[in-house]
XYZ file of C-alpha atoms in Angstrom:
629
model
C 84.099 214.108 251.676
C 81.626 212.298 248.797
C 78.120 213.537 247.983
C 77.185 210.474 247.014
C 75.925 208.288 250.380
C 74.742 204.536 248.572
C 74.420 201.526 250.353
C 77.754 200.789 249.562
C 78.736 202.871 252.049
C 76.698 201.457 254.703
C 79.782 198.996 256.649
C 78.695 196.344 258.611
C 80.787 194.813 261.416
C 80.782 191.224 262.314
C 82.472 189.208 264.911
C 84.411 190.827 266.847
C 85.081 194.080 265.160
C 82.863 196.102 266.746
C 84.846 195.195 270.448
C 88.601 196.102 268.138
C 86.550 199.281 266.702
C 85.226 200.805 269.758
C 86.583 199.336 272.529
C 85.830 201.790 275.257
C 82.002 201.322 274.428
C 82.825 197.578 275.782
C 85.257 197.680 278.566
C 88.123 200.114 280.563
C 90.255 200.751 278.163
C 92.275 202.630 281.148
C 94.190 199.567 282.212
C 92.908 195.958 281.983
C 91.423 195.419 285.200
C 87.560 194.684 283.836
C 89.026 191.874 281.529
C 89.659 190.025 284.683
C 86.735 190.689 286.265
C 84.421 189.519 283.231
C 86.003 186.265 284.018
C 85.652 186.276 287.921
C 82.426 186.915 287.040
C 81.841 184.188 284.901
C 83.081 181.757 287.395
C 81.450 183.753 290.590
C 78.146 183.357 288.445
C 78.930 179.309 288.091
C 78.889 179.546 292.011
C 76.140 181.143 292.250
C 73.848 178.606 291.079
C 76.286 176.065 292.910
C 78.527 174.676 290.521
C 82.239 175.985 291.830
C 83.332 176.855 295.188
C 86.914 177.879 294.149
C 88.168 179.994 292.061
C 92.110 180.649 291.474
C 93.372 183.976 289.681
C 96.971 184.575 288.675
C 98.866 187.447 287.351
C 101.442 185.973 285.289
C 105.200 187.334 284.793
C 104.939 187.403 281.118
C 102.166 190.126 281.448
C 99.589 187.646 280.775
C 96.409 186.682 283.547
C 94.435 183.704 283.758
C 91.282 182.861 285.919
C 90.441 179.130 286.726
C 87.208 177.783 288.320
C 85.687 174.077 288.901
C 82.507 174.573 287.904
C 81.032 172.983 285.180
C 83.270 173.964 282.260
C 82.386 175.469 279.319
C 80.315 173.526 276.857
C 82.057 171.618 274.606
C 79.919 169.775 271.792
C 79.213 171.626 268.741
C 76.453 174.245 268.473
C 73.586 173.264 266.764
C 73.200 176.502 264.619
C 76.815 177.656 264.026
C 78.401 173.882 264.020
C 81.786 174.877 265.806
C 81.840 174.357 269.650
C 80.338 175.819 272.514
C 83.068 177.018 273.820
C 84.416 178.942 270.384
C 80.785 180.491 270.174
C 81.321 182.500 273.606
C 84.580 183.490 272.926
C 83.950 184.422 269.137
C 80.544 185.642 269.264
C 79.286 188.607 270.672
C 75.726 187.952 272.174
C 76.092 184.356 273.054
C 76.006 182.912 276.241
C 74.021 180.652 278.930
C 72.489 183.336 280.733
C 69.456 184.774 278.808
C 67.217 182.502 280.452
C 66.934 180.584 283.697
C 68.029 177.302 282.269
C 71.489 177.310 282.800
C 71.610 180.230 285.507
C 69.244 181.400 288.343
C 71.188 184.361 289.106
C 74.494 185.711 286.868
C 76.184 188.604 286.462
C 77.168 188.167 283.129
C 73.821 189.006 281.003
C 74.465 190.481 277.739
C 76.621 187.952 276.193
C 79.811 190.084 275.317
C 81.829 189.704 278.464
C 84.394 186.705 277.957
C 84.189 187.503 273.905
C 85.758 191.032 274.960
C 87.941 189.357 276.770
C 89.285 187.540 273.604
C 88.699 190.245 271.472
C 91.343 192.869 272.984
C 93.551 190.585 273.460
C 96.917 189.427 271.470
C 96.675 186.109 272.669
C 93.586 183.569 274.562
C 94.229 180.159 275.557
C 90.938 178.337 277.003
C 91.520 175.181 279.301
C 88.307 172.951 280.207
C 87.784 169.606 282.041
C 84.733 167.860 281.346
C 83.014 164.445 281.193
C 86.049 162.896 281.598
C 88.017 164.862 278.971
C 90.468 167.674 278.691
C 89.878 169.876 276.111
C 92.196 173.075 274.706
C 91.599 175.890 272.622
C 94.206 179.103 271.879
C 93.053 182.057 269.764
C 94.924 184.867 268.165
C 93.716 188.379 268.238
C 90.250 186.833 268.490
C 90.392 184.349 265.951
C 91.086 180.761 266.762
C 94.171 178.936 265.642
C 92.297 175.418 265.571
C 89.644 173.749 266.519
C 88.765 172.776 270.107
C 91.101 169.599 270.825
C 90.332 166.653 272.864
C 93.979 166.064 275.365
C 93.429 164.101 278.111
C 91.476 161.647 279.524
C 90.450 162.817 283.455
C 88.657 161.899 286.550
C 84.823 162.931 285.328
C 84.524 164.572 288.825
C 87.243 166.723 287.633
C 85.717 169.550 286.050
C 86.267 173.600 285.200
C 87.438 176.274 282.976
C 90.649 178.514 282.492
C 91.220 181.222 280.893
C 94.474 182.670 280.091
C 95.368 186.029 277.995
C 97.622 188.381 277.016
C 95.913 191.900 277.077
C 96.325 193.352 273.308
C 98.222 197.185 274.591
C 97.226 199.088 271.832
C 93.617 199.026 273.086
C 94.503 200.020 276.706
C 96.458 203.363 278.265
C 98.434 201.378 280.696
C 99.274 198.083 280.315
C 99.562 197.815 284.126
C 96.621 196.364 286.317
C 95.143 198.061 289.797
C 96.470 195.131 291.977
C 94.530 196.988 294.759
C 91.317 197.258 293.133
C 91.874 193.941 291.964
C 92.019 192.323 295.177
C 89.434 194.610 297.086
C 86.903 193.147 293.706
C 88.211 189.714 295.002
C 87.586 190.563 298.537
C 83.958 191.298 298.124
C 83.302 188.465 295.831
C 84.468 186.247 298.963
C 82.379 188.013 301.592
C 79.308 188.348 299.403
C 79.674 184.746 298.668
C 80.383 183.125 302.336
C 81.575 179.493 300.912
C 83.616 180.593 298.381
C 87.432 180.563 298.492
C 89.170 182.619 296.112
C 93.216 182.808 295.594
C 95.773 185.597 293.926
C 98.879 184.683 293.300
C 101.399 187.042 292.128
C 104.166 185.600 289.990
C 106.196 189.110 289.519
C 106.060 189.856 293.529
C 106.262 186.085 294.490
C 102.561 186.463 296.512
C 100.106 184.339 297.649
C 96.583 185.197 299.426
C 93.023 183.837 300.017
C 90.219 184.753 300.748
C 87.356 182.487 302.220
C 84.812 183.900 304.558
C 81.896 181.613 305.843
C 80.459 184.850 307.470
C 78.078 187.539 306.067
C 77.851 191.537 305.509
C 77.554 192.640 309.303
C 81.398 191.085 309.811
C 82.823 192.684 306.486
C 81.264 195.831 307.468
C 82.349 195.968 310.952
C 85.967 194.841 310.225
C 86.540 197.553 307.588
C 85.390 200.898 310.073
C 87.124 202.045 312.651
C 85.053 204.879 313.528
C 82.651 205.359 316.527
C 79.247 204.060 315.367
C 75.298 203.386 315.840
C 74.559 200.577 316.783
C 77.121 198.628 317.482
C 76.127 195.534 315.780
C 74.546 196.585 312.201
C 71.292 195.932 311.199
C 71.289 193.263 309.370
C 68.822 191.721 306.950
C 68.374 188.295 304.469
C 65.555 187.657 302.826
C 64.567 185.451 299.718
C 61.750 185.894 297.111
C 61.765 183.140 293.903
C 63.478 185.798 291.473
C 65.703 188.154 293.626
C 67.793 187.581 297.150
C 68.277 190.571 299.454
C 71.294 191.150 301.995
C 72.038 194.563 303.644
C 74.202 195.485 306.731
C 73.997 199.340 307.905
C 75.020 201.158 310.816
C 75.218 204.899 311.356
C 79.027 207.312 311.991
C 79.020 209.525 314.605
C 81.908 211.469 312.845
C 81.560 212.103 309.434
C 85.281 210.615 308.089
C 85.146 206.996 307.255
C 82.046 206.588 305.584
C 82.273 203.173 303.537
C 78.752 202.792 301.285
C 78.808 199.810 298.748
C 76.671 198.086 296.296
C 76.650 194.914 294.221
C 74.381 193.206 291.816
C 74.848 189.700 291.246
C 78.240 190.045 293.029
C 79.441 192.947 290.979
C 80.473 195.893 292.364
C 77.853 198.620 291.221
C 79.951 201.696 291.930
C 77.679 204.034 290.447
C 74.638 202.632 292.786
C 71.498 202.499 290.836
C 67.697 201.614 291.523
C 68.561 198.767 293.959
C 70.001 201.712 296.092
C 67.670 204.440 296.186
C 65.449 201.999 297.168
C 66.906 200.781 299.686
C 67.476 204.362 300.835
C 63.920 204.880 300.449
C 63.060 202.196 302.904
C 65.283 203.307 305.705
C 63.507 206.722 305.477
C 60.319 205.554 305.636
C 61.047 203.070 308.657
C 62.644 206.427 310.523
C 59.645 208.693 309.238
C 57.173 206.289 310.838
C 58.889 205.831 313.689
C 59.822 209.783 314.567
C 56.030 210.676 313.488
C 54.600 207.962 316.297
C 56.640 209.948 319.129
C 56.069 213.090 317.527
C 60.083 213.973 317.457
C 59.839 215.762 313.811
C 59.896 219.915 314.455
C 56.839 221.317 312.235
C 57.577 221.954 308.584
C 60.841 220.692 308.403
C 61.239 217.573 305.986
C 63.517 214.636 306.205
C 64.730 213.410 302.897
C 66.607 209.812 302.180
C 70.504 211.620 302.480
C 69.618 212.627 305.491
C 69.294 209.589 306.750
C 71.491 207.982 305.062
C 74.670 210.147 304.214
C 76.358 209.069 307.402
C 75.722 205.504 307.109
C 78.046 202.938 306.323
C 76.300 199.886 304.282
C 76.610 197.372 302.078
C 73.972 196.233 299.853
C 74.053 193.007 297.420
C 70.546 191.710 295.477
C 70.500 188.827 293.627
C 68.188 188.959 290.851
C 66.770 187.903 287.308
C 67.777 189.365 284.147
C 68.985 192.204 285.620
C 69.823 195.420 283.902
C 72.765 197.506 283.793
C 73.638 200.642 282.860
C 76.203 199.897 280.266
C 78.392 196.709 279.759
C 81.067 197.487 282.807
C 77.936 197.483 285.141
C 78.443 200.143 287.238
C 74.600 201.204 287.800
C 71.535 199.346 287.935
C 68.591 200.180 286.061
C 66.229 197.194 286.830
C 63.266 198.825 288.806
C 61.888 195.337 288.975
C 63.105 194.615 292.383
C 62.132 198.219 293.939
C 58.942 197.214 295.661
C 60.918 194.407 297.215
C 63.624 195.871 298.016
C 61.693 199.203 299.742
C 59.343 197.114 302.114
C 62.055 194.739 303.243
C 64.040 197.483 303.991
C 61.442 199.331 305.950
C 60.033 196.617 307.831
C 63.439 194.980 308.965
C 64.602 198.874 309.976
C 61.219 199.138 311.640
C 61.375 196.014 313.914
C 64.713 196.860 314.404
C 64.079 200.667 315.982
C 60.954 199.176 318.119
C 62.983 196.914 319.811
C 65.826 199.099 320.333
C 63.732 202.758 321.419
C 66.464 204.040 323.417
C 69.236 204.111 320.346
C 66.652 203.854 317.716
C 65.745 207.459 319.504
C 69.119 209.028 319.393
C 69.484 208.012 315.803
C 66.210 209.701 314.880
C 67.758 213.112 316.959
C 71.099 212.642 314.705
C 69.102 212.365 311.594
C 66.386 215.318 312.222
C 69.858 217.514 312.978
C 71.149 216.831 309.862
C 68.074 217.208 308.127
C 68.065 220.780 310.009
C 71.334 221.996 308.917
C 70.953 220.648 305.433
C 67.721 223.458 305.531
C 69.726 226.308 307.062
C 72.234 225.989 304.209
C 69.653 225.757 301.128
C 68.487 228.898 303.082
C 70.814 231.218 304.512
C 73.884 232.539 302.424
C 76.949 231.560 303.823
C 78.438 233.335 306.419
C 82.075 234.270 307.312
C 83.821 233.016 309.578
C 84.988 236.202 310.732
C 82.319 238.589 311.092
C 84.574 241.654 312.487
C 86.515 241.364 309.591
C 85.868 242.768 306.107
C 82.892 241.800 303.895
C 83.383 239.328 301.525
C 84.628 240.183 297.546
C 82.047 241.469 295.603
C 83.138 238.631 292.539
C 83.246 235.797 294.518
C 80.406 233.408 293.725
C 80.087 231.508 297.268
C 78.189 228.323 297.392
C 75.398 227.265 299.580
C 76.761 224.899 301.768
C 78.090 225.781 305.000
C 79.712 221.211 305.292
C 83.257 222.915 305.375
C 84.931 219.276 304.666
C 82.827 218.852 301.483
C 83.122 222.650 300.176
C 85.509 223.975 297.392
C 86.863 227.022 296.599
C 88.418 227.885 292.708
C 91.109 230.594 292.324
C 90.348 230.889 288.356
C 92.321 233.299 286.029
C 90.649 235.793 284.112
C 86.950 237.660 284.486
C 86.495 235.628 281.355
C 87.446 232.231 282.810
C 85.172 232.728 285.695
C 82.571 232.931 284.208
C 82.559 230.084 282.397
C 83.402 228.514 285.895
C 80.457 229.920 287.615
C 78.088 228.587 285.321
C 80.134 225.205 285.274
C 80.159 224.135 288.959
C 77.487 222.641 291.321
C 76.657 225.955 293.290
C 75.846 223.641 296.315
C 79.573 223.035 297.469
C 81.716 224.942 294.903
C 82.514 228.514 294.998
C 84.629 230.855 292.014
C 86.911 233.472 292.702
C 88.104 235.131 289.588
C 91.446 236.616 289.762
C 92.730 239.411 287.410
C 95.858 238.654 285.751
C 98.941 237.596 286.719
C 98.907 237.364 290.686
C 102.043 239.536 292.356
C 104.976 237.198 292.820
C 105.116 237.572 296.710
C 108.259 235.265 297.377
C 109.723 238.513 298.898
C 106.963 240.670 299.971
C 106.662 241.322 303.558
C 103.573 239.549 304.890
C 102.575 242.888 306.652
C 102.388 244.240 303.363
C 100.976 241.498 301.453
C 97.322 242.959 301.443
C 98.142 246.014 299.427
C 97.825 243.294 297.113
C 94.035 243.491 295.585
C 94.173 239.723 294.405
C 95.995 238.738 297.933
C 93.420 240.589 299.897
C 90.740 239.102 298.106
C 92.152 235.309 298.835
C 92.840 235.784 302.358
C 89.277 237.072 303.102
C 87.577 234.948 300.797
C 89.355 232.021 302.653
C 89.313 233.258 306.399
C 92.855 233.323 307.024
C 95.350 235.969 307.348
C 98.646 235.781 305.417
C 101.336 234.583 307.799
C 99.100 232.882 310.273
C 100.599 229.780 312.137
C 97.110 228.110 312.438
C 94.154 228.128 309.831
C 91.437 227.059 312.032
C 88.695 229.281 310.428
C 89.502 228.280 306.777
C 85.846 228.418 305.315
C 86.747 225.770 302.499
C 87.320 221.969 302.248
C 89.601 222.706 299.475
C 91.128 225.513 297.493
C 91.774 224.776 293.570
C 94.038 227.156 291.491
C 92.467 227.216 287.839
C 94.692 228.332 285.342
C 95.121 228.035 281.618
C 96.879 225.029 280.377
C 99.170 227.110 278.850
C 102.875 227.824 279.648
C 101.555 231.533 280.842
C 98.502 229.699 282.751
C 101.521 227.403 284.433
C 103.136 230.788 285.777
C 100.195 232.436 287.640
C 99.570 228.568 288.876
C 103.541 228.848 290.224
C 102.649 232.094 291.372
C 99.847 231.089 293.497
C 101.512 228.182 294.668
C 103.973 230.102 296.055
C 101.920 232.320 297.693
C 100.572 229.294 299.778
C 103.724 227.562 300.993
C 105.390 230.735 302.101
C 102.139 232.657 303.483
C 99.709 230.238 303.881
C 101.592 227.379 304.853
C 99.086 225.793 307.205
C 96.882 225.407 304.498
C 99.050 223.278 302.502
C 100.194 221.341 305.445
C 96.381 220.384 306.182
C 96.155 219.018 302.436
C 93.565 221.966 301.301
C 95.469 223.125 298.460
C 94.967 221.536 294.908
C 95.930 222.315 291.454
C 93.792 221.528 288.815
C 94.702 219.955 285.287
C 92.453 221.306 282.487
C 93.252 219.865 279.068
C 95.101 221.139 276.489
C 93.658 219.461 273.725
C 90.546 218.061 272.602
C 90.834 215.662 270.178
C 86.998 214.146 268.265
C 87.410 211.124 267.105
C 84.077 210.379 265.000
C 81.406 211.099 267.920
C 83.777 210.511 270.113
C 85.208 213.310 272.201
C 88.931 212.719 274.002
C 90.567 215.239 276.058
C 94.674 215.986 276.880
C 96.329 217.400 278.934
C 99.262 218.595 277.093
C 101.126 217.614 274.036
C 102.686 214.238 275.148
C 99.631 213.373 276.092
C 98.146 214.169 272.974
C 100.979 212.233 271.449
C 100.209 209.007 273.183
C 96.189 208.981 272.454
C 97.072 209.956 268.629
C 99.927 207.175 268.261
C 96.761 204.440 269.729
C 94.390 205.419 267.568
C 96.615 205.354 265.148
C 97.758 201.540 266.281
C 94.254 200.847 266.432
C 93.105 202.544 262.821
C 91.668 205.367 263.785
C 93.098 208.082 261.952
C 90.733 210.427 261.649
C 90.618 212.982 264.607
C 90.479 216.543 264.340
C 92.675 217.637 267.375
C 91.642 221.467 268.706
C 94.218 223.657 270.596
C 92.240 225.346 273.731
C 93.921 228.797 273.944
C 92.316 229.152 277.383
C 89.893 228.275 279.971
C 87.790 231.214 278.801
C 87.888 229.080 275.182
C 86.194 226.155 276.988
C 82.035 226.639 276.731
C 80.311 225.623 281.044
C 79.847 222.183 279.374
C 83.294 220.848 278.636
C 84.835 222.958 281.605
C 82.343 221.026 283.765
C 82.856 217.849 282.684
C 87.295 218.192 282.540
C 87.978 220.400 285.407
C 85.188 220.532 287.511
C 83.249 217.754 287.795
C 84.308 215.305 290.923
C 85.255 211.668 289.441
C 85.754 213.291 285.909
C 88.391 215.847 286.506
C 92.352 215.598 287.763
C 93.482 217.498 290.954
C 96.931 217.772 292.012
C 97.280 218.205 295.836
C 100.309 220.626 296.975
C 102.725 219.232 298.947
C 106.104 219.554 300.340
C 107.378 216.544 301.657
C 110.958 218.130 301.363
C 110.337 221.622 302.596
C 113.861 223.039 302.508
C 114.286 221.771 299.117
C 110.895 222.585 298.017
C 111.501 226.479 299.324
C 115.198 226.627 297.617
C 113.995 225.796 294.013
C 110.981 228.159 294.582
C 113.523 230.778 296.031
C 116.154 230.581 293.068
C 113.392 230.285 290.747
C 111.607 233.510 291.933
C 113.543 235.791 294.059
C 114.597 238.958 292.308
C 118.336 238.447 293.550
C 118.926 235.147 291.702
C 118.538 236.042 288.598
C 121.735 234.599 288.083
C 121.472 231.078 289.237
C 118.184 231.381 287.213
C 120.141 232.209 284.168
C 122.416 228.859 284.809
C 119.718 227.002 286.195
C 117.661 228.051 282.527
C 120.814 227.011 280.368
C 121.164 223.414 281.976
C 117.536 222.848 282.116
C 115.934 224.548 279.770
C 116.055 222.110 276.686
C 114.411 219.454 278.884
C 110.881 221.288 278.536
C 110.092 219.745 275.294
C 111.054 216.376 276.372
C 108.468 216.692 279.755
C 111.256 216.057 281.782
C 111.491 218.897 284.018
């Protein structure tokens, strides 16, 4: 590396390089799924301020997708400043676009100016289709850059107008070159119902399908057509309400059982799946209706305080604001961040919820009861350390690190290997719901041990106890955990004691594994740093794969780093692999073939086939390095 720095060195990107450059600071570069939606947006956005009321999507069998609207087309004469058209500005320049003021657009989605140019930018091929003032017009680009000039083709019907985009995702930027088709249409789903009016169409060419979706009613149907379970009340609550700058809808009604729990938000008709201000405040408003209305009949036990999860954890609701230059965390706008609409949004919460329990005392009472129980046993477990479930049995192992809550369904137990591991574990997880129980060594291979014997075993005897369940037991009705993770090294040694343990469950603790409790987890490998980037792998295909696309996409420089263990990893970067719900990767344990599942285990651990091992070994063994096995 040079001494010298100069302002030579200083590179400045223009265009579209800095969407080619860093693409994941623009988009998913998972699969291509949030290309389409930037254009469903676009055209939701055009019926939004009343322009288009149809909108046709297509997945092509060439691997290409186009959206096409009738609103009111792109623009097509020549910008003023950069004397090329309207319609090669937004696809060419990042920043540009109709919708930093109110001129063109009340409320949008798209804000920043980058969405459609993204679009164009990742991908190998664009072709842009518009019909306006009587004309067709056509533009195709390659790998961002136009081939020509926007051409004039047809003479049309001046009623006739719209945009199309087609394109051919460039692969290089994306994992998978495959699309969610089910998070596709469930996006296209809630576009509909958050848009009553609008009719929007898929068609599949490569599985020859064909649906639409047009609903001309609101939240309270959507939400009551996708639950099943028993709820309060049985109409939701439902609430519209307009201001100049922002429009409010909400539906909400509360689940008896906990299962089934469906809570969504969207801003501008985009999914915000990370939630954001517009939530919390509309959390914030449902409290304080049910605070005011359990203080005036005096139903709240002294002391004890009701927070917004309490009321709200076992709601189901849907939330979409409309609003003015709204703010997002990030350019996939998955979290608000506009506190602009929080006053709003609070008091027409609260006063609709409010209304709403003084006309209906009798339920609005037994929702208050529900809530105030919750909010008691949320207290008991910040409280008092968890219990077994067993209390004539034996006390619980000294190095287990329990958590706090007692919710069984949301509580996690981690089998980690090594003192050294566990630590790092028990400073990694969220103490509320995850426990650590670290396990020294390798773990006795019990294929063949006796389950009256099993709990000679130190590590055994620790598991069973820690869990609640004897070794052998047909049912495991006093498991104290939601889920049990083995945490191993990545390694082939840390792949063993996982085998080992996995064992141990399908012959001893079957029940478990037939109730879905038991997961693996999938630390990386590898962590490769790409400039400030960090990337993580789980083994070395893996770490083949991410180095051959950055490669493809010129980024050569990444130092790659071997972990030689979990114990390696510092509480950070455990956390945020392993650990973390939404970040990390869990493999659940099943046996869908259980005689099949028990002969491999049995030939590949009992002490008397060590000779079908041997034969097994010689056929099989070479496939390792090719990850076929």
């Amino acid at each position: 590396m040079a001494n010298n720095y100069v302002a030579s060195d200083i590179e400045i990107l223009s265009g579209l390089d800095p969407v080619k450059r860093r693409p994941g600071m623009y988009t998913d570069t998972s699969k291509p799924n949030h290309l389409i939606q930037e254009l469903i947006d676009n055209s939701v956005d055009e019926a939004l301020s009343g322009f288009c009321n149809e909108i046709f999507i297509q997945i092509h069998d060439d691997g290409s997708y186009s959206v096409k609207d009738n609103g009111r087309g792109m623009p097509t004469d020549d910008h003023p400043i950069e004397n090329i058209s309207g319609v090669e500005v937004i696809l060419t320049k990042l920043h540009s676009g109709g919708k930093f003021r109110e001129k063109s657009y009340h409320f949008a989605g798209g804000l920043h100016g980058v969405g459609v140019s993204v679009v164009n930018a990742l991908s190998e091929k664009l072709s842009a289709k518009i019909n306006r003032s009587g004309f067709s017009y056509e533009i195709n680009f390659k790998n961002g850059q136009p081939k020509s000039p926007l051409n004039k083709t047809d003479k049309i019907k001046k009623r006739v107008t719209g945009t199309e985009i087609r394109f051919w995702p460039n692969l290089k930027y994306f994992d998978s070159p495959s699309i969610n088709k089910k998070h596709l249409k469930n996006l296209i789903k809630a576009k509909a119902i958050l848009c009553p009016g609008l009719k929007l169409t898929l068609v599949d060419e490569a599985e020859n399908t064909f649906e639409e979706w047009l609903y001309e009613k609101g939240l309270d149907h959507y939400l009551t057509s996708e639950s099943t379970e028993i709820h309060i009340p049985e109409k939701p609550i439902f609430c519209s309400e307009k201001k100049t700058d922002c429009e409010l809808e909400w539906a909400i009604f509360w689940n008896i059982e906990q299962k089934g729990t469906l809570q969504e938000s969207y801003v501008n008709l985009i999914p915000t799946t990370q939630g954001g201000t517009h939530v919390s405040s509309f959390k914030t408003g449902v409290l304080e209706a049910f605070k005011e209305f359990m203080d005036s009949r005096n139903m709240v036990p002294k002391n004890l305080k009701v927070n917004s999860d309490d009321a709200t954890d076992q709601a189901t609701f849907v939330i979409s604001l409309k609003m003015l230059n709204a703010q997002f965390s990030g350019q996939t706008k998955e979290k608000l961040s506009s506190r602009s609409s929080t006053p709003f949004i609070v008091n027409s919460t609260k006063s609709t919820i409010s209304k709403w329990l003084h006309q209906h005392v009798a339920t609005g009472e037994k929702l208050a009861e529900f809530i105030i129980e919750k909010a008691q046993r949320r207290v008991r477990s910040e409280k008092t350390p968890r219990k077994r479930t067993n209390l004539a049995g034996p006390a619980l192992p000294g190095k287990l690190a329990d958590c706090l809550s007692q919710e069984i369904n949301k509580t996690e137990l981690f089998l980690v290997e090594g003192d050294s591991a566990g630590g790092s574990a028990k400073q990694a997880r969220d103490k509320t719901f995850q426990a650590i129980l670290p396990l020294r060594g390798k773990i006795l291979n019990t294929w063949e041990v006796d389950p009256s014997t099993l709990l000679a075993s130190n590590e055994v005897s620790d598991i069973a106890t820690a869990l609640g369940v004897e070794p052998g037991a047909v049912v495991a009705d006093g498991v104290r955990y939601g889920k049990v993770c083995i945490l191993s090294d990545a390694d082939s040694d840390g792949l063993h004691i996982s085998t080992l343990l996995c064992a141990l469950f399908l012959k001893h603790f079957r029940p478990l594994v037939e109730q879905g409790k038991i997961f693996v987890a999938m630390p990386p490998l590898f962590r490769i740093d790409v400039g400030k980037n960090i990337i993580y792998a789980l083994d070395e295909a893996e770490k083949n794969k991410i180095l051959s696309n950055l490669k493809k996409a010129e980024r050569t420089k990444a130092n790659v780093q071997r972990f030689k263990g979990l114990g390696e990893m510092n509480p950070e970067q455990l956390r945020e692999t392993t650990l973390a719900p939404g970040k990390r990767r869990l493999l659940k344990l099943e046996s869908t073939n259980h005689g099949k599942t028990l002969a491999m285990l049995d030939m590949l651990l009992a002490k008397k086939r060590a000779s079908d091992r041997k034969t097994w070994l010689e056929k099989k063994g070479s496939l390792v390095e090719l990850n076929k096995t």
